Amino acid sequence: MSYDKLNLKIPIESDNYKECSHFIINSIESIIQGAMDKGKNKIIINTNLKLGIPMENVNKIAGPFIEAWAFEVFANCLEDKENNYELITVEAGKRLNMADVILQFKKTKKTNSVVTGHVDVKATSKDIKGSGKSPNITSFARIRTAYIQDPDYIFVILSVKHRVYSSKDESSHMMMGVMEVVEFNAYDLKYIADTDISYNPALGTGQIQVRDIHYVSLQERTTWEFCQLLDKKFLSSKKGFNQWLEYATQHGWIK
């Protein structure tokens, strides 16, 4: 038995997948840029530590703060009566969900339809060299299965770069840490170039990683082509075909 001889389930996305993906990416980037243009890109962290936030370890606590900030930006947009992004739903990803935020937009220009983006927020420090350079994105088996169950699944990586500094509040004499969002990029995982995606066999079924989240090239492909790419990277790892076949049988990738 070999990979090429198997009768695999072949996911086929809708004809307008590319259009929906670009719509969601552009909407997310516009919403984040809008918040930054209005000066709503700072997170204030008060502490009674005399030296303020320990800068050498700030990357270890930044993730949850940046995730919360991103969710709040989207939620504020939803509450804005002048919401021009056609955003209709903002939901926090549940524990162990692949996404941190789930967004729904209503497309009305060509068709009156709803499109959903599952957003994974990744924080990296502008002040720390190599911070968050090659993050774990998601479990191999979970994302592979998600595309089989929904060929139109749109999984967005929102990379947010921040810098942190401290200042003293003259009235309270407390140190205020400021976490400021300075750069961002959003990518559809399915469209990230082959050379920018890697597979780490550690942790469960293994982790899909982006080699350098600060420098990503894009490459359009179908859902089935992406599933084959994921399989190729898994099969070339130390886990090999037998382990892949076990996961494929377990998660229903074979007809």
CSV table of C-alpha atoms in Angstrom, one decimal:
chain,number,residue,atom,x,y,z
A,1,MET,CA,0.0,0.0,0.0
A,2,SER,CA,1.2,3.5,-0.8
A,3,TYR,CA,-0.1,7.1,-0.7
A,4,ASP,CA,-0.6,7.3,-4.4
A,5,LYS,CA,-2.8,4.1,-4.4
A,6,LEU,CA,-5.3,5.3,-1.8
A,7,ASN,CA,-8.8,6.5,-2.6
A,8,LEU,CA,-8.6,9.7,-0.7
A,9,LYS,CA,-11.5,12.2,-0.1
A,10,ILE,CA,-10.8,15.2,-2.4
A,11,PRO,CA,-12.2,18.5,-1.0
A,12,ILE,CA,-13.5,20.9,-3.7
A,13,GLU,CA,-13.9,24.5,-2.7
A,14,SER,CA,-16.5,26.9,-4.1
A,15,ASP,CA,-15.7,28.9,-7.3
A,16,ASN,CA,-15.6,32.1,-5.3
A,17,TYR,CA,-13.2,30.9,-2.5
A,18,LYS,CA,-10.4,33.2,-3.7
A,19,GLU,CA,-12.7,36.2,-3.8
A,20,CYS,CA,-14.0,35.4,-0.3
A,21,SER,CA,-10.5,34.9,1.1
A,22,HIS,CA,-9.3,38.2,-0.3
A,23,PHE,CA,-12.4,40.0,1.0
A,24,ILE,CA,-11.8,38.7,4.5
A,25,ILE,CA,-8.0,39.4,4.5
A,26,ASN,CA,-8.6,43.0,3.2
A,27,SER,CA,-11.4,43.6,5.7
A,28,ILE,CA,-9.2,42.4,8.7
A,29,GLU,CA,-6.3,44.5,7.6
A,30,SER,CA,-8.6,47.6,7.1
A,31,ILE,CA,-10.1,47.2,10.6
A,32,ILE,CA,-6.7,46.8,12.3
A,33,GLN,CA,-5.3,49.7,10.3
A,34,GLY,CA,-8.3,51.8,11.2
A,35,ALA,CA,-7.7,51.2,14.9
A,36,MET,CA,-4.0,52.1,14.6
A,37,ASP,CA,-4.9,55.3,12.6
A,38,LYS,CA,-7.1,56.4,15.5
A,39,GLY,CA,-4.4,55.8,18.1
A,40,LYS,CA,-6.1,52.7,19.5
A,41,ASN,CA,-3.0,50.6,19.3
A,42,LYS,CA,-1.8,50.8,22.9
A,43,ILE,CA,-2.3,48.4,25.8
A,44,ILE,CA,-1.6,50.0,29.2
A,45,ILE,CA,-0.3,47.6,31.9
A,46,ASN,CA,0.0,49.0,35.4
A,47,THR,CA,2.4,47.5,37.9
A,48,ASN,CA,3.9,48.3,41.3
A,49,LEU,CA,7.3,46.9,40.3
A,50,LYS,CA,9.8,49.7,40.6
A,51,LEU,CA,11.5,48.8,37.3
A,52,GLY,CA,8.2,48.1,35.5
A,53,ILE,CA,7.6,45.3,33.1
A,54,PRO,CA,10.7,42.9,32.8
A,55,MET,CA,11.6,43.8,29.2
A,56,GLU,CA,13.8,40.7,28.6
A,57,ASN,CA,10.8,38.4,29.2
A,58,VAL,CA,8.0,40.5,27.8
A,59,ASN,CA,7.5,38.2,24.8
A,60,LYS,CA,6.3,35.5,27.2
A,61,ILE,CA,3.3,37.5,28.3
A,62,ALA,CA,2.6,39.4,25.1
A,63,GLY,CA,0.5,36.8,23.4
A,64,PRO,CA,-2.6,36.9,25.6
A,65,PHE,CA,-2.6,40.7,25.7
A,66,ILE,CA,-2.3,41.0,21.9
A,67,GLU,CA,-5.0,38.4,21.4
A,68,ALA,CA,-7.3,40.3,23.8
A,69,TRP,CA,-6.5,43.6,22.0
A,70,ALA,CA,-7.3,42.2,18.6
A,71,PHE,CA,-10.6,40.7,19.8
A,72,GLU,CA,-11.5,44.1,21.3
A,73,VAL,CA,-10.7,45.9,18.1
A,74,PHE,CA,-13.0,43.7,16.1
A,75,ALA,CA,-15.7,43.9,18.8
A,76,ASN,CA,-15.5,47.7,18.8
A,77,CYS,CA,-15.9,47.7,15.1
A,78,LEU,CA,-19.0,45.5,15.4
A,79,GLU,CA,-20.5,48.0,17.9
A,80,ASP,CA,-19.7,51.0,15.7
A,81,LYS,CA,-22.9,52.2,14.0
A,82,GLU,CA,-20.8,53.4,11.1
A,83,ASN,CA,-19.3,49.9,10.6
A,84,ASN,CA,-18.3,50.0,7.0
A,85,TYR,CA,-16.7,46.6,6.9
A,86,GLU,CA,-19.9,44.5,6.8
A,87,LEU,CA,-18.8,42.7,10.0
A,88,ILE,CA,-21.8,41.0,11.5
A,89,THR,CA,-20.4,38.6,14.1
A,90,VAL,CA,-17.3,38.5,16.4
A,91,GLU,CA,-16.7,35.4,18.6
A,92,ALA,CA,-13.8,34.5,20.8
A,93,GLY,CA,-12.4,31.1,20.0
A,94,LYS,CA,-13.2,28.5,22.7
A,95,ARG,CA,-10.4,26.8,24.6
A,96,LEU,CA,-8.4,24.4,22.3
A,97,ASN,CA,-10.0,26.0,19.2
A,98,MET,CA,-7.6,26.5,16.4
A,99,ALA,CA,-8.7,30.1,16.1
A,100,ASP,CA,-8.5,32.9,18.6
A,101,VAL,CA,-11.2,35.0,17.0
A,102,ILE,CA,-14.0,33.9,14.6
A,103,LEU,CA,-15.4,36.7,12.3
A,104,GLN,CA,-18.3,36.7,10.0
A,105,PHE,CA,-18.8,39.3,7.2
A,106,LYS,CA,-21.8,39.9,5.0
A,107,LYS,CA,-20.9,40.3,1.3
A,108,THR,CA,-23.4,42.4,-0.4
A,109,LYS,CA,-21.6,43.8,-3.5
A,110,LYS,CA,-22.1,40.8,-5.8
A,111,THR,CA,-24.0,38.3,-3.7
A,112,ASN,CA,-25.9,38.5,-0.4
A,113,SER,CA,-23.9,35.9,1.4
A,114,VAL,CA,-22.0,35.4,4.7
A,115,VAL,CA,-18.3,34.5,4.8
A,116,THR,CA,-16.4,33.3,7.9
A,117,GLY,CA,-12.8,33.8,8.8
A,118,HIS,CA,-11.1,31.8,11.6
A,119,VAL,CA,-8.3,34.1,12.9
A,120,ASP,CA,-5.2,32.9,14.7
A,121,VAL,CA,-3.4,35.9,16.3
A,122,LYS,CA,0.4,35.7,16.6
A,123,ALA,CA,2.4,38.3,18.6
A,124,THR,CA,6.0,39.1,17.9
A,125,SER,CA,8.3,41.7,19.6
A,126,LYS,CA,9.9,44.4,17.5
A,127,ASP,CA,12.5,44.9,20.3
A,128,ILE,CA,13.6,41.2,20.5
A,129,LYS,CA,15.5,39.8,17.6
A,130,GLY,CA,14.0,36.6,16.3
A,131,SER,CA,10.9,36.9,18.5
A,132,GLY,CA,8.1,34.7,17.3
A,133,LYS,CA,9.9,34.0,14.0
A,134,SER,CA,8.8,30.4,13.5
A,135,PRO,CA,5.6,30.0,15.5
A,136,ASN,CA,3.5,26.8,15.7
A,137,ILE,CA,0.3,27.5,13.8
A,138,THR,CA,-1.9,24.5,14.4
A,139,SER,CA,-2.0,20.7,14.7
A,140,PHE,CA,-1.4,18.8,11.4
A,141,ALA,CA,-4.4,16.5,11.9
A,142,ARG,CA,-6.8,19.2,13.0
A,143,ILE,CA,-6.2,21.5,10.1
A,144,ARG,CA,-6.1,18.6,7.5
A,145,THR,CA,-9.4,17.4,8.9
A,146,ALA,CA,-10.9,20.9,8.9
A,147,TYR,CA,-10.3,21.3,5.1
A,148,ILE,CA,-11.9,17.9,4.5
A,149,GLN,CA,-15.0,18.8,6.5
A,150,ASP,CA,-15.2,22.3,5.0
A,151,PRO,CA,-13.3,22.8,1.7
A,152,ASP,CA,-14.2,26.6,2.0
A,153,TYR,CA,-12.5,26.8,5.5
A,154,ILE,CA,-10.6,30.1,5.7
A,155,PHE,CA,-7.9,30.1,8.3
A,156,VAL,CA,-6.2,33.5,8.7
A,157,ILE,CA,-2.9,34.1,10.5
A,158,LEU,CA,-2.9,37.6,11.9
A,159,SER,CA,0.7,38.5,12.7
A,160,VAL,CA,1.0,41.5,15.1
A,161,LYS,CA,4.3,43.1,15.9
A,162,HIS,CA,4.6,45.2,19.1
A,163,ARG,CA,7.1,47.1,21.1
A,164,VAL,CA,7.0,47.7,24.9
A,165,TYR,CA,8.2,50.6,27.0
A,166,SER,CA,7.6,51.8,30.6
A,167,SER,CA,6.7,55.3,32.0
A,168,LYS,CA,6.0,56.5,35.5
A,169,ASP,CA,2.5,57.9,36.4
A,170,GLU,CA,3.3,61.1,38.3
A,171,SER,CA,0.1,61.0,40.3
A,172,SER,CA,0.2,57.4,41.5
A,173,HIS,CA,4.0,56.9,41.2
A,174,MET,CA,3.3,53.6,39.6
A,175,MET,CA,5.1,52.2,36.6
A,176,MET,CA,2.9,52.0,33.5
A,177,GLY,CA,3.9,49.5,30.9
A,178,VAL,CA,2.8,50.3,27.3
A,179,MET,CA,2.5,47.6,24.8
A,180,GLU,CA,2.1,49.3,21.4
A,181,VAL,CA,1.1,47.6,18.2
A,182,VAL,CA,3.4,48.9,15.4
A,183,GLU,CA,3.0,46.5,12.5
A,184,PHE,CA,0.7,43.7,11.3
A,185,ASN,CA,0.0,41.3,8.4
A,186,ALA,CA,-2.8,38.9,7.6
A,187,TYR,CA,-2.4,35.7,5.6
A,188,ASP,CA,-4.7,32.9,4.4
A,189,LEU,CA,-2.8,29.8,5.6
A,190,LYS,CA,-3.9,28.0,2.4
A,191,TYR,CA,-2.1,30.6,0.2
A,192,ILE,CA,1.3,30.6,2.0
A,193,ALA,CA,4.1,29.5,-0.3
A,194,ASP,CA,5.4,25.9,0.0
A,195,THR,CA,8.9,27.1,1.0
A,196,ASP,CA,7.4,29.2,3.9
A,197,ILE,CA,5.6,26.3,5.5
A,198,SER,CA,7.3,23.6,7.6
A,199,TYR,CA,6.2,20.6,9.6
A,200,ASN,CA,7.4,19.9,13.2
A,201,PRO,CA,6.7,16.3,14.2
A,202,ALA,CA,6.8,17.2,17.9
A,203,LEU,CA,3.6,17.5,20.0
A,204,GLY,CA,0.8,15.1,19.1
A,205,THR,CA,0.2,14.7,15.4
A,206,GLY,CA,2.8,17.4,14.8
A,207,GLN,CA,2.6,21.2,14.2
A,208,ILE,CA,2.4,23.2,11.0
A,209,GLN,CA,4.8,26.2,11.3
A,210,VAL,CA,5.6,29.3,9.3
A,211,ARG,CA,9.4,29.5,8.8
A,212,ASP,CA,9.6,33.2,9.2
A,213,ILE,CA,6.3,35.0,9.9
A,214,HIS,CA,7.9,38.4,9.2
A,215,TYR,CA,8.7,37.5,5.6
A,216,VAL,CA,5.9,35.4,3.9
A,217,SER,CA,5.4,34.7,0.2
A,218,LEU,CA,2.0,33.8,-1.2
A,219,GLN,CA,1.0,31.1,-3.6
A,220,GLU,CA,-2.6,30.5,-4.7
A,221,ARG,CA,-3.7,26.8,-4.6
A,222,THR,CA,-6.8,24.7,-4.3
A,223,THR,CA,-7.9,23.1,-1.0
A,224,TRP,CA,-6.9,19.7,-2.3
A,225,GLU,CA,-3.5,21.0,-3.4
A,226,PHE,CA,-3.0,22.3,0.1
A,227,CYS,CA,-4.0,19.0,1.7
A,228,GLN,CA,-1.5,17.3,-0.6
A,229,LEU,CA,1.2,19.8,0.4
A,230,LEU,CA,0.5,19.1,4.1
A,231,ASP,CA,0.7,15.3,3.5
A,232,LYS,CA,4.0,15.7,1.6
A,233,LYS,CA,5.6,17.5,4.4
A,234,PHE,CA,4.3,14.9,6.9
A,235,LEU,CA,5.4,12.0,4.8
A,236,SER,CA,8.9,13.3,4.5
A,237,SER,CA,9.3,13.6,8.3
A,238,LYS,CA,10.4,10.9,10.6
A,239,LYS,CA,6.8,9.8,11.2
A,240,GLY,CA,6.4,8.5,7.7
A,241,PHE,CA,3.6,6.7,5.8
A,242,ASN,CA,2.4,4.3,8.5
A,243,GLN,CA,1.8,7.0,11.0
A,244,TRP,CA,0.1,9.1,8.3
A,245,LEU,CA,-2.2,6.2,7.4
A,246,GLU,CA,-3.2,5.8,11.1
A,247,TYR,CA,-4.2,9.4,11.3
A,248,ALA,CA,-6.0,9.3,7.9
A,249,THR,CA,-8.0,6.3,9.0
A,250,GLN,CA,-8.8,7.8,12.4
A,251,HIS,CA,-9.9,11.2,10.9
A,252,GLY,CA,-11.7,9.9,7.8
A,253,TRP,CA,-9.5,11.2,5.0
A,254,ILE,CA,-9.9,8.0,3.0
A,255,LYS,CA,-13.1,7.0,1.2
